[in-house]
Amino acid sequence: MPEYVVSSQAYAKAILHCAKYPWAAVQGLFLGEKKEGKFRLTDAVPLSHNWTQLTPMFDVALQQVQLYAKSNNLLVLGYYVANEDPESVQLSASSALFAKTILSINSDAAAFVIDAKNFKTSQAGQPALVAFSYVDSQWKEQTGAFSGSASKGSAKNPATFSLENNQALTTARILVEERAEVGIYDFDEHLENVSLDWLQNNVLNERIRTA
Amino acid sequence: MSSSLALLAEIRQSSERRPFEVLKLAEPLLNKGSITQAGDDVWVVYEQIFLSAIDEGQIELAKAILVILQKRFSGSQRVKRLYGLINEAAGHPDESEMLYNEIIDKDETNVLACKRVIAMLKAQGKYAQAIKELVSYLDIYANDYEGWLELVHLYMGQHMYAQAAFCIEEVILLQPANHYYHLCYAEINYTMGRLDVALKEYLRVVELSTDNVRGFYGVKLTADRIRELAKSKPKKDQLYFSLDNVPQQATLERLSQLATERLVGAYSGASTACKAANEEWLK
């Protein structure tokens, strides 16, 4: 039964990436490590907010993320996307394909859709993430993820998802309130200005730590 | 003219979507009344603030501005469209639809209202209908490259890449010197597996835009992939393009080298992590 734990930093960065481009689809990757049998998603690397269905720059970015992950003893553990239509919390065809590509690199990878419209109103302890596991040759929504109960309706080995701590939600809310999203840079922006550090976003990491 | 007004004018000119900044700049102008320094431009500034207000969900502020505009331009179709917009933002699509249809009934050439109708379809998730309406619109207004761009976007959202490619071709016909559209065309073609066209278009990008990093990544990516494919001699029907249409191995190698050189040069100013990743990738 794979267990995924999402850290403050990973959650906040994914949310901020979405907040920076509220009118667009955004996508990125989660990096992390396997510790004590659990998959800890410790960081997020934002990829794109434009032409998100197209493959070339996704290929380049993914290759570079893999190189970065390797030299930092990290694993590529997840794919996240926020759809252009806030009502949609499914994986589009291209998203499903990208997520599958991640799976071929790491069979323990999971996929997430950011549920932006429920960011403010979600119940206590619930992040604005819909989790998907690859089961029976397709991405299946893990209903009840992050709610402390295992996924209903999926037979054996349901995956469980949790946040590192409740502070993760508060941190994300504080950062969105203060418009911290101006400080997150994705690969698309990096391509226009290579001095922007899309792999680490260190300055933002510092802000997340002190929030 | 105050610096805030100058900045607002710049943002209007570039038509960038920066609603938060606009509102921040506008706040003192509205509160202190210094907005009047804009002279005759004050009305477009009000309109700009209105648009940013609804973009940021600040409906009350938008309402207040609309009242000012309505007072000055009562009976204006332009202001009527803003009423349509605020209704959309406040979640009253039926009112908006009615207003836009009234505008179109009065003047069927009012393209802004036509476009709002299409935008509303898109916002409601009715993509097939939005595409249909936009195609009809472009039958009439074939020179509206922004319309074609929107159609590219809609088609890409439906993963209809061949149709998207056709539309971006129309944009390129209208704006051949803009590297951005060649870039889009290159990436759509790459996604469709047409590496021959992708390579050509990426080269066009770097021709039109000096040291375009994205362009050079594309050149190297496609040149290397074509080389690999050519070497492995796949069956004809496995490829989405003809190997007869691509440069020879030697040329591909030189293109790849050129891209590598340029990228290394461009990355001299990058942060350590990114530089390292780039160097590794280039190997």
CSV table of C-alpha atoms in Angstrom, one decimal:
chain,number,residue,atom,x,y,z
A,1,MET,CA,0.0,0.0,0.0
A,2,PRO,CA,2.0,3.0,-1.2
A,3,GLU,CA,1.9,6.0,1.2
A,4,TYR,CA,2.5,9.5,-0.1
A,5,VAL,CA,3.3,12.4,2.2
A,6,VAL,CA,3.2,15.9,0.7
A,7,SER,CA,5.4,18.6,2.4
A,8,SER,CA,4.7,22.2,3.0
A,9,GLN,CA,7.2,23.3,0.4
A,10,ALA,CA,5.9,20.9,-2.3
A,11,TYR,CA,2.3,21.9,-1.7
A,12,ALA,CA,2.9,25.7,-1.5
A,13,LYS,CA,4.9,25.8,-4.7
A,14,ALA,CA,2.4,23.9,-6.7
A,15,ILE,CA,-0.4,26.1,-5.4
A,16,LEU,CA,1.6,29.3,-6.1
A,17,HIS,CA,2.4,28.1,-9.6
A,18,CYS,CA,-1.3,27.8,-10.1
A,19,ALA,CA,-2.0,31.2,-8.5
A,20,LYS,CA,0.5,32.9,-10.7
A,21,TYR,CA,-1.5,32.0,-13.8
A,22,PRO,CA,-5.1,31.7,-12.8
A,23,TRP,CA,-6.4,31.9,-16.4
A,24,ALA,CA,-4.2,29.2,-17.7
A,25,ALA,CA,-3.4,25.5,-17.2
A,26,VAL,CA,-0.1,25.0,-15.3
A,27,GLN,CA,1.8,21.8,-14.8
A,28,GLY,CA,4.9,20.7,-12.9
A,29,LEU,CA,6.6,17.8,-11.2
A,30,PHE,CA,7.0,16.7,-7.6
A,31,LEU,CA,10.4,15.5,-6.3
A,32,GLY,CA,11.1,13.7,-3.2
A,33,GLU,CA,12.5,10.6,-1.5
A,34,LYS,CA,11.5,7.3,-0.1
A,35,LYS,CA,11.9,7.3,3.7
A,36,GLU,CA,10.8,4.7,6.1
A,37,GLY,CA,8.6,3.0,3.5
A,38,LYS,CA,6.8,6.2,2.6
A,39,PHE,CA,7.2,8.5,-0.4
A,40,ARG,CA,7.8,12.0,0.8
A,41,LEU,CA,7.1,14.6,-1.8
A,42,THR,CA,9.4,17.3,-0.6
A,43,ASP,CA,9.6,19.8,-3.5
A,44,ALA,CA,7.8,20.9,-6.6
A,45,VAL,CA,9.4,22.0,-9.9
A,46,PRO,CA,7.0,24.1,-12.0
A,47,LEU,CA,7.3,23.5,-15.7
A,48,SER,CA,4.8,25.4,-17.9
A,49,HIS,CA,1.8,27.6,-18.1
A,50,ASN,CA,1.6,27.9,-21.9
A,51,TRP,CA,1.0,25.4,-24.6
A,52,THR,CA,0.8,22.8,-21.8
A,53,GLN,CA,-0.4,20.1,-24.2
A,54,LEU,CA,2.8,20.3,-26.4
A,55,THR,CA,5.7,17.9,-25.8
A,56,PRO,CA,9.1,19.3,-26.9
A,57,MET,CA,9.9,21.6,-23.9
A,58,PHE,CA,8.3,19.1,-21.6
A,59,ASP,CA,10.8,16.5,-22.9
A,60,VAL,CA,13.7,18.9,-22.3
A,61,ALA,CA,12.5,20.0,-18.9
A,62,LEU,CA,11.9,16.4,-17.7
A,63,GLN,CA,15.4,15.3,-18.9
A,64,GLN,CA,16.9,18.2,-16.9
A,65,VAL,CA,14.8,17.5,-13.8
A,66,GLN,CA,16.0,13.9,-13.9
A,67,LEU,CA,19.6,15.1,-14.0
A,68,TYR,CA,19.0,17.6,-11.2
A,69,ALA,CA,17.2,15.0,-9.1
A,70,LYS,CA,19.9,12.4,-9.6
A,71,SER,CA,22.7,14.8,-8.5
A,72,ASN,CA,20.6,15.8,-5.4
A,73,ASN,CA,19.6,12.3,-4.4
A,74,LEU,CA,16.0,12.9,-5.2
A,75,LEU,CA,13.3,10.9,-7.1
A,76,VAL,CA,10.7,12.2,-9.5
A,77,LEU,CA,7.7,11.1,-7.6
A,78,GLY,CA,4.8,13.0,-9.1
A,79,TYR,CA,3.1,15.1,-11.8
A,80,TYR,CA,0.7,18.0,-11.0
A,81,VAL,CA,-1.5,20.0,-13.2
A,82,ALA,CA,-4.1,22.7,-12.7
A,83,ASN,CA,-6.6,22.8,-15.6
A,84,GLU,CA,-7.6,26.0,-17.4
A,85,ASP,CA,-11.2,25.2,-16.5
A,86,PRO,CA,-11.4,25.4,-12.7
A,87,GLU,CA,-14.4,23.1,-12.7
A,88,SER,CA,-12.4,20.3,-14.2
A,89,VAL,CA,-10.5,18.1,-11.8
A,90,GLN,CA,-9.7,15.3,-14.3
A,91,LEU,CA,-6.5,14.5,-16.1
A,92,SER,CA,-6.7,15.6,-19.7
A,93,ALA,CA,-5.4,13.3,-22.4
A,94,SER,CA,-2.1,15.2,-22.6
A,95,SER,CA,-1.8,15.3,-18.8
A,96,ALA,CA,-2.5,11.6,-18.5
A,97,LEU,CA,0.3,11.0,-21.1
A,98,PHE,CA,2.8,13.2,-19.3
A,99,ALA,CA,2.0,11.5,-16.0
A,100,LYS,CA,2.5,8.1,-17.7
A,101,THR,CA,5.9,9.3,-18.9
A,102,ILE,CA,6.8,10.0,-15.3
A,103,LEU,CA,5.5,6.6,-14.4
A,104,SER,CA,7.9,5.0,-16.8
A,105,ILE,CA,10.8,6.8,-15.0
A,106,ASN,CA,9.5,5.9,-11.6
A,107,SER,CA,6.8,3.3,-11.2
A,108,ASP,CA,5.9,4.8,-7.8
A,109,ALA,CA,4.9,8.1,-9.2
A,110,ALA,CA,1.4,9.6,-8.6
A,111,ALA,CA,-0.5,12.3,-10.4
A,112,PHE,CA,-2.3,15.2,-9.0
A,113,VAL,CA,-4.8,17.8,-10.2
A,114,ILE,CA,-5.0,21.1,-8.3
A,115,ASP,CA,-8.5,21.8,-7.3
A,116,ALA,CA,-8.2,25.6,-7.3
A,117,LYS,CA,-11.8,26.5,-6.7
A,118,ASN,CA,-11.8,24.6,-3.5
A,119,PHE,CA,-8.6,26.1,-2.2
A,120,LYS,CA,-10.3,28.5,0.2
A,121,THR,CA,-13.4,26.6,1.1
A,122,SER,CA,-11.9,23.1,1.5
A,123,GLN,CA,-12.5,21.4,4.8
A,124,ALA,CA,-9.9,21.4,7.5
A,125,GLY,CA,-7.0,19.2,6.8
A,126,GLN,CA,-7.9,18.9,3.1
A,127,PRO,CA,-5.4,20.3,0.5
A,128,ALA,CA,-6.7,21.4,-2.8
A,129,LEU,CA,-5.3,18.3,-4.5
A,130,VAL,CA,-7.1,15.5,-6.3
A,131,ALA,CA,-4.8,12.4,-6.3
A,132,PHE,CA,-4.5,9.8,-9.0
A,133,SER,CA,-2.8,6.4,-9.0
A,134,TYR,CA,-2.2,4.3,-12.1
A,135,VAL,CA,-4.3,1.2,-11.7
A,136,ASP,CA,-5.6,-1.2,-14.3
A,137,SER,CA,-3.8,0.7,-17.1
A,138,GLN,CA,-5.4,4.0,-16.3
A,139,TRP,CA,-5.2,6.9,-13.9
A,140,LYS,CA,-7.8,6.4,-11.2
A,141,GLU,CA,-8.9,9.1,-8.9
A,142,GLN,CA,-8.1,8.2,-5.3
A,143,THR,CA,-11.3,9.4,-3.7
A,144,GLY,CA,-10.9,10.1,0.0
A,145,ALA,CA,-7.2,10.9,-0.5
A,146,PHE,CA,-5.8,13.2,2.3
A,147,SER,CA,-8.9,12.5,4.4
A,148,GLY,CA,-7.3,9.9,6.5
A,149,SER,CA,-9.3,7.1,5.0
A,150,ALA,CA,-8.1,4.7,2.3
A,151,SER,CA,-9.5,5.1,-1.2
A,152,LYS,CA,-13.0,3.6,-1.5
A,153,GLY,CA,-13.9,1.3,-4.3
A,154,SER,CA,-10.4,0.3,-5.3
A,155,ALA,CA,-9.6,-3.3,-4.5
A,156,LYS,CA,-6.2,-4.1,-3.4
A,157,ASN,CA,-3.3,-1.8,-2.4
A,158,PRO,CA,-5.1,1.5,-2.4
A,159,ALA,CA,-2.7,4.4,-2.0
A,160,THR,CA,-2.9,6.8,0.9
A,161,PHE,CA,-2.1,10.4,0.7
A,162,SER,CA,-1.4,12.8,3.6
A,163,LEU,CA,0.1,16.2,4.3
A,164,GLU,CA,3.3,16.4,6.2
A,165,ASN,CA,1.4,18.5,8.8
A,166,ASN,CA,-1.5,20.9,9.0
A,167,GLN,CA,0.9,23.8,8.8
A,168,ALA,CA,1.2,23.1,5.1
A,169,LEU,CA,-2.3,24.4,4.5
A,170,THR,CA,-1.8,27.5,6.6
A,171,THR,CA,1.5,28.3,5.0
A,172,ALA,CA,-0.1,28.0,1.5
A,173,ARG,CA,-2.9,30.3,2.5
A,174,ILE,CA,-0.6,32.9,3.9
A,175,LEU,CA,1.6,32.9,0.8
A,176,VAL,CA,-1.4,33.2,-1.6
A,177,GLU,CA,-2.7,36.1,0.5
A,178,GLU,CA,0.5,38.0,0.3
A,179,ARG,CA,0.9,37.3,-3.5
A,180,ALA,CA,4.0,35.3,-3.1
A,181,GLU,CA,3.4,33.7,-6.5
A,182,VAL,CA,5.3,36.6,-8.2
A,183,GLY,CA,8.4,34.8,-6.8
A,184,ILE,CA,7.9,31.4,-8.4
A,185,TYR,CA,9.5,30.8,-11.8
A,186,ASP,CA,8.8,27.9,-14.1
A,187,PHE,CA,10.7,26.4,-17.1
A,188,ASP,CA,8.7,28.5,-19.6
A,189,GLU,CA,9.9,31.7,-17.8
A,190,HIS,CA,13.4,30.3,-17.5
A,191,LEU,CA,13.5,29.9,-21.2
A,192,GLU,CA,12.9,33.6,-21.7
A,193,ASN,CA,15.4,34.5,-19.0
A,194,VAL,CA,17.9,31.9,-18.0
A,195,SER,CA,18.9,33.6,-14.8
A,196,LEU,CA,15.6,32.5,-13.3
A,197,ASP,CA,16.1,29.4,-11.2
A,198,TRP,CA,13.2,27.2,-12.1
A,199,LEU,CA,14.7,24.0,-10.6
A,200,GLN,CA,15.1,25.3,-7.1
A,201,ASN,CA,13.3,28.7,-6.6
A,202,ASN,CA,15.5,29.1,-3.6
A,203,VAL,CA,14.4,32.6,-2.6
A,204,LEU,CA,10.8,31.3,-2.5
A,205,ASN,CA,11.9,28.3,-0.5
A,206,GLU,CA,13.3,30.6,2.1
A,207,ARG,CA,10.0,32.5,2.3
A,208,ILE,CA,8.1,29.3,2.6
A,209,ARG,CA,10.4,28.2,5.5
A,210,THR,CA,9.8,31.4,7.4
A,211,ALA,CA,6.0,31.7,6.7
B,1,MET,CA,1.7,62.8,-16.3
B,2,SER,CA,2.3,60.9,-13.2
B,3,SER,CA,4.5,57.8,-13.3
B,4,SER,CA,1.5,55.6,-12.3
B,5,LEU,CA,-0.4,56.8,-15.3
B,6,ALA,CA,2.6,56.3,-17.5
B,7,LEU,CA,2.9,52.7,-16.3
B,8,LEU,CA,-0.7,52.1,-16.8
B,9,ALA,CA,-0.4,53.3,-20.3
B,10,GLU,CA,2.5,51.0,-20.9
B,11,ILE,CA,0.4,48.0,-19.7
B,12,ARG,CA,-2.5,49.0,-22.0
B,13,GLN,CA,-0.1,49.3,-24.9
B,14,SER,CA,1.4,45.8,-24.4
B,15,SER,CA,-2.0,44.3,-23.5
B,16,GLU,CA,-0.4,42.2,-20.8
B,17,ARG,CA,-2.6,40.7,-18.2
B,18,ARG,CA,-1.4,42.2,-14.9
B,19,PRO,CA,-4.6,43.0,-13.0
B,20,PHE,CA,-3.0,43.0,-9.5
B,21,GLU,CA,-0.4,45.6,-10.6
B,22,VAL,CA,-3.0,47.7,-12.3
B,23,LEU,CA,-5.2,47.9,-9.2
B,24,LYS,CA,-2.2,48.7,-7.1
B,25,LEU,CA,-1.3,51.6,-9.3
B,26,ALA,CA,-4.9,52.7,-9.6
B,27,GLU,CA,-5.7,52.8,-5.9
B,28,PRO,CA,-4.0,56.1,-5.1
B,29,LEU,CA,-5.2,57.6,-8.3
B,30,LEU,CA,-8.8,56.8,-7.4
B,31,ASN,CA,-8.5,57.7,-3.8
B,32,LYS,CA,-6.7,61.0,-4.2
B,33,GLY,CA,-8.6,61.9,-7.4
B,34,SER,CA,-5.3,62.3,-9.3
B,35,ILE,CA,-6.7,60.1,-12.1
B,36,THR,CA,-8.0,63.3,-13.7
B,37,GLN,CA,-4.4,64.1,-14.6
B,38,ALA,CA,-4.9,61.7,-17.5
B,39,GLY,CA,-7.0,64.3,-19.2
B,40,ASP,CA,-9.0,62.8,-22.1
B,41,ASP,CA,-7.4,59.4,-21.4
B,42,VAL,CA,-9.1,59.2,-18.1
B,43,TRP,CA,-11.9,57.2,-19.6
B,44,VAL,CA,-9.6,54.5,-21.0
B,45,VAL,CA,-7.9,54.4,-17.7
B,46,TYR,CA,-11.2,53.8,-16.0
B,47,GLU,CA,-12.0,51.1,-18.4
B,48,GLN,CA,-8.6,49.5,-17.8
B,49,ILE,CA,-9.2,49.6,-14.0
B,50,PHE,CA,-12.6,48.1,-14.5
B,51,LEU,CA,-11.2,45.2,-16.5
B,52,SER,CA,-8.5,44.5,-13.9
B,53,ALA,CA,-11.1,44.8,-11.1
B,54,ILE,CA,-13.3,42.1,-12.5
B,55,ASP,CA,-10.2,40.0,-13.3
B,56,GLU,CA,-9.3,40.2,-9.6
B,57,GLY,CA,-12.9,39.5,-8.5
B,58,GLN,CA,-13.3,43.0,-7.1
B,59,ILE,CA,-16.9,43.4,-8.2
B,60,GLU,CA,-17.8,46.3,-6.0
B,61,LEU,CA,-14.9,48.4,-7.3
B,62,ALA,CA,-15.8,47.4,-10.8
B,63,LYS,CA,-19.4,48.5,-10.2
B,64,ALA,CA,-18.4,51.9,-8.9
B,65,ILE,CA,-16.3,52.5,-12.0
B,66,LEU,CA,-19.0,51.4,-14.3
B,67,VAL,CA,-21.4,53.9,-12.7
B,68,ILE,CA,-18.8,56.7,-13.6
B,69,LEU,CA,-18.5,55.4,-17.2
B,70,GLN,CA,-22.2,55.0,-17.6
B,71,LYS,CA,-22.8,58.6,-16.4
B,72,ARG,CA,-20.4,60.0,-19.0
B,73,PHE,CA,-21.3,57.6,-21.9
B,74,SER,CA,-24.9,56.6,-21.3
B,75,GLY,CA,-26.3,54.6,-24.2
B,76,SER,CA,-22.8,53.6,-25.3
B,77,GLN,CA,-22.4,50.1,-26.8
B,78,ARG,CA,-18.9,50.0,-25.4
B,79,VAL,CA,-20.1,50.5,-21.9
B,80,LYS,CA,-22.9,48.0,-22.5
B,81,ARG,CA,-20.3,45.4,-23.2
B,82,LEU,CA,-18.7,46.2,-19.8
B,83,TYR,CA,-22.1,45.6,-18.2
B,84,GLY,CA,-22.0,42.2,-20.0
B,85,LEU,CA,-18.5,41.6,-18.6
B,86,ILE,CA,-19.4,42.4,-15.0
B,87,ASN,CA,-22.4,40.1,-15.2
B,88,GLU,CA,-20.2,37.3,-16.4
B,89,ALA,CA,-17.8,38.0,-13.5
B,90,ALA,CA,-20.6,38.1,-11.0
B,91,GLY,CA,-22.0,34.8,-12.3
B,92,HIS,CA,-25.0,36.0,-14.2
B,93,PRO,CA,-24.4,34.5,-17.7
B,94,ASP,CA,-28.0,34.9,-18.8
B,95,GLU,CA,-27.9,38.7,-18.3
B,96,SER,CA,-24.6,38.9,-20.2
B,97,GLU,CA,-25.8,36.8,-23.1
B,98,MET,CA,-28.9,39.1,-23.4
B,99,LEU,CA,-26.7,42.2,-23.4
B,100,TYR,CA,-24.3,40.9,-26.0
B,101,ASN,CA,-27.1,39.7,-28.2
B,102,GLU,CA,-28.7,43.2,-28.0
B,103,ILE,CA,-25.4,44.7,-29.0
B,104,ILE,CA,-25.1,42.3,-32.0
B,105,ASP,CA,-28.7,42.9,-33.0
B,106,LYS,CA,-28.1,46.6,-33.2
B,107,ASP,CA,-24.8,46.1,-35.1
B,108,GLU,CA,-23.8,42.7,-36.3
B,109,THR,CA,-20.3,43.9,-37.0
B,110,ASN,CA,-19.6,44.5,-33.4
B,111,VAL,CA,-16.7,42.0,-33.1
B,112,LEU,CA,-16.0,42.5,-29.4
B,113,ALA,CA,-19.5,41.4,-28.6
B,114,CYS,CA,-19.2,38.4,-30.9
B,115,LYS,CA,-16.0,37.4,-29.2
B,116,ARG,CA,-17.6,37.7,-25.8
B,117,VAL,CA,-20.3,35.2,-26.8
B,118,ILE,CA,-17.6,32.8,-27.9
B,119,ALA,CA,-15.6,33.4,-24.7
B,120,MET,CA,-18.7,32.6,-22.6
B,121,LEU,CA,-19.1,29.3,-24.4
B,122,LYS,CA,-15.5,28.5,-23.5
B,123,ALA,CA,-16.0,29.5,-19.9
B,124,GLN,CA,-19.0,27.2,-19.7
B,125,GLY,CA,-16.9,24.3,-21.0
B,126,LYS,CA,-18.8,24.2,-24.3
B,127,TYR,CA,-15.7,23.8,-26.4
B,128,ALA,CA,-17.1,22.2,-29.4
B,129,GLN,CA,-19.7,25.0,-29.8
B,130,ALA,CA,-17.1,27.7,-29.1
B,131,ILE,CA,-14.9,26.3,-31.8
B,132,LYS,CA,-17.9,26.2,-34.2
B,133,GLU,CA,-18.7,29.8,-33.5
B,134,LEU,CA,-15.1,31.0,-33.8
B,135,VAL,CA,-14.7,29.2,-37.1
B,136,SER,CA,-17.9,31.0,-38.4
B,137,TYR,CA,-16.4,34.3,-37.1
B,138,LEU,CA,-13.1,33.7,-38.9
B,139,ASP,CA,-15.0,32.9,-42.1
B,140,ILE,CA,-16.0,36.5,-42.0
B,141,TYR,CA,-13.0,38.1,-40.3
B,142,ALA,CA,-10.1,36.0,-41.8
B,143,ASN,CA,-7.6,38.8,-41.0
B,144,ASP,CA,-8.2,38.7,-37.3
B,145,TYR,CA,-5.0,36.9,-36.2
B,146,GLU,CA,-6.0,37.1,-32.6
B,147,GLY,CA,-9.1,35.2,-33.5
B,148,TRP,CA,-6.9,32.5,-35.2
B,149,LEU,CA,-4.7,32.4,-32.1
B,150,GLU,CA,-7.7,31.8,-29.9
B,151,LEU,CA,-8.7,29.0,-32.2
B,152,VAL,CA,-5.2,27.5,-32.0
B,153,HIS,CA,-5.7,27.5,-28.2
B,154,LEU,CA,-9.1,25.9,-28.3
B,155,TYR,CA,-7.9,23.2,-30.7
B,156,MET,CA,-4.9,22.5,-28.6
B,157,GLY,CA,-7.2,22.1,-25.6
B,158,GLN,CA,-9.1,19.4,-27.4
B,159,HIS,CA,-5.8,17.9,-28.5
B,160,MET,CA,-6.7,18.5,-32.2
B,161,TYR,CA,-3.2,19.3,-33.2
B,162,ALA,CA,-3.6,19.1,-37.0
B,163,GLN,CA,-6.3,21.7,-36.8
B,164,ALA,CA,-4.3,23.8,-34.4
B,165,ALA,CA,-1.4,23.7,-36.9
B,166,PHE,CA,-3.6,24.9,-39.7
B,167,CYS,CA,-4.7,27.9,-37.6
B,168,ILE,CA,-1.2,28.9,-36.6
B,169,GLU,CA,-0.3,28.7,-40.2
B,170,GLU,CA,-2.9,31.4,-40.9
B,171,VAL,CA,-1.4,33.5,-38.2
B,172,ILE,CA,2.1,33.1,-39.7
B,173,LEU,CA,0.7,34.2,-43.1
B,174,LEU,CA,-0.6,37.3,-41.4
B,175,GLN,CA,2.5,37.9,-39.2
B,176,PRO,CA,5.4,36.1,-40.8
B,177,ALA,CA,8.2,37.9,-39.0
B,178,ASN,CA,7.0,37.2,-35.5
B,179,HIS,CA,9.2,34.4,-34.1
B,180,TYR,CA,6.6,33.5,-31.4
B,181,TYR,CA,4.2,32.0,-34.0
B,182,HIS,CA,6.9,30.0,-35.7
B,183,LEU,CA,7.8,28.7,-32.2
B,184,CYS,CA,4.2,27.6,-31.6
B,185,TYR,CA,4.1,26.0,-35.1
B,186,ALA,CA,7.4,24.2,-34.4
B,187,GLU,CA,6.1,22.8,-31.1
B,188,ILE,CA,2.8,21.7,-32.5
B,189,ASN,CA,4.6,19.9,-35.3
B,190,TYR,CA,7.0,18.3,-32.9
B,191,THR,CA,4.1,17.1,-30.8
B,192,MET,CA,2.5,15.5,-34.0
B,193,GLY,CA,5.8,13.8,-34.8
B,194,ARG,CA,6.6,15.9,-37.8
B,195,LEU,CA,10.2,16.5,-36.9
B,196,ASP,CA,11.2,17.7,-40.3
B,197,VAL,CA,8.8,20.7,-40.1
B,198,ALA,CA,9.7,21.2,-36.4
B,199,LEU,CA,13.4,21.5,-37.1
B,200,LYS,CA,12.8,24.0,-40.0
B,201,GLU,CA,10.5,26.1,-37.8
B,202,TYR,CA,12.9,26.1,-34.8
B,203,LEU,CA,15.6,27.3,-37.1
B,204,ARG,CA,13.3,30.1,-38.3
B,205,VAL,CA,12.8,31.0,-34.7
B,206,VAL,CA,16.5,31.4,-34.0
B,207,GLU,CA,16.9,33.3,-37.3
B,208,LEU,CA,14.2,35.8,-36.3
B,209,SER,CA,15.2,36.1,-32.7
B,210,THR,CA,18.8,36.2,-31.7
B,211,ASP,CA,20.0,33.7,-29.2
B,212,ASN,CA,16.5,32.4,-28.5
B,213,VAL,CA,17.1,29.8,-25.9
B,214,ARG,CA,13.9,28.0,-26.4
B,215,GLY,CA,14.6,28.0,-30.1
B,216,PHE,CA,18.0,26.5,-29.7
B,217,TYR,CA,16.8,23.8,-27.3
B,218,GLY,CA,14.3,22.9,-30.0
B,219,VAL,CA,16.9,22.8,-32.7
B,220,LYS,CA,19.1,20.5,-30.7
B,221,LEU,CA,16.2,18.3,-29.6
B,222,THR,CA,14.9,17.8,-33.1
B,223,ALA,CA,18.3,17.6,-34.9
B,224,ASP,CA,19.4,14.9,-32.4
B,225,ARG,CA,16.2,13.0,-32.6
B,226,ILE,CA,16.2,13.0,-36.4
B,227,ARG,CA,19.8,11.8,-36.4
B,228,GLU,CA,18.9,8.9,-34.1
B,229,LEU,CA,15.8,7.9,-36.1
B,230,ALA,CA,17.8,8.1,-39.4
B,231,LYS,CA,20.5,5.8,-37.9
B,232,SER,CA,18.0,3.2,-36.7
B,233,LYS,CA,16.4,3.1,-40.1
B,234,PRO,CA,12.8,2.6,-39.1
B,235,LYS,CA,10.1,1.4,-41.4
B,236,LYS,CA,8.5,4.2,-43.5
B,237,ASP,CA,5.1,3.9,-41.8
B,238,GLN,CA,6.5,4.3,-38.4
B,239,LEU,CA,7.5,7.8,-39.0
B,240,TYR,CA,5.3,10.9,-39.3
B,241,PHE,CA,7.6,12.5,-41.7
B,242,SER,CA,9.7,11.5,-44.6
B,243,LEU,CA,13.4,11.1,-44.0
B,244,ASP,CA,13.9,12.4,-47.5
B,245,ASN,CA,12.9,15.9,-46.3
B,246,VAL,CA,15.6,16.3,-43.6
B,247,PRO,CA,19.1,17.5,-43.8
B,248,GLN,CA,22.0,15.0,-44.1
B,249,GLN,CA,23.6,13.5,-41.0
B,250,ALA,CA,26.6,15.9,-41.3
B,251,THR,CA,24.3,19.0,-41.4
B,252,LEU,CA,22.3,17.7,-38.5
B,253,GLU,CA,25.4,17.2,-36.5
B,254,ARG,CA,26.6,20.8,-37.2
B,255,LEU,CA,23.2,22.2,-36.3
B,256,SER,CA,23.3,20.3,-33.1
B,257,GLN,CA,26.8,21.6,-32.4
B,258,LEU,CA,25.7,25.2,-33.2
B,259,ALA,CA,22.8,24.9,-30.8
B,260,THR,CA,25.1,23.5,-28.1
B,261,GLU,CA,27.5,26.4,-28.5
B,262,ARG,CA,24.8,29.0,-28.4
B,263,LEU,CA,23.2,27.4,-25.3
B,264,VAL,CA,26.4,27.3,-23.4
B,265,GLY,CA,26.9,30.9,-24.2
B,266,ALA,CA,23.4,31.8,-23.1
B,267,TYR,CA,23.8,29.9,-19.9
B,268,SER,CA,26.9,31.7,-18.7
B,269,GLY,CA,24.6,34.0,-16.7
B,270,ALA,CA,22.5,31.2,-15.2
B,271,SER,CA,22.4,29.9,-11.6
B,272,THR,CA,24.5,26.9,-10.7
B,273,ALA,CA,21.7,24.4,-10.6
B,274,CYS,CA,20.3,25.3,-13.9
B,275,LYS,CA,23.7,25.7,-15.5
B,276,ALA,CA,24.7,22.2,-14.3
B,277,ALA,CA,21.5,20.6,-15.6
B,278,ASN,CA,22.0,22.3,-18.9
B,279,GLU,CA,25.6,21.2,-19.2
B,280,GLU,CA,24.7,17.6,-18.4
B,281,TRP,CA,21.8,17.7,-20.8
B,282,LEU,CA,24.0,19.0,-23.6
B,283,LYS,CA,26.2,16.0,-23.4
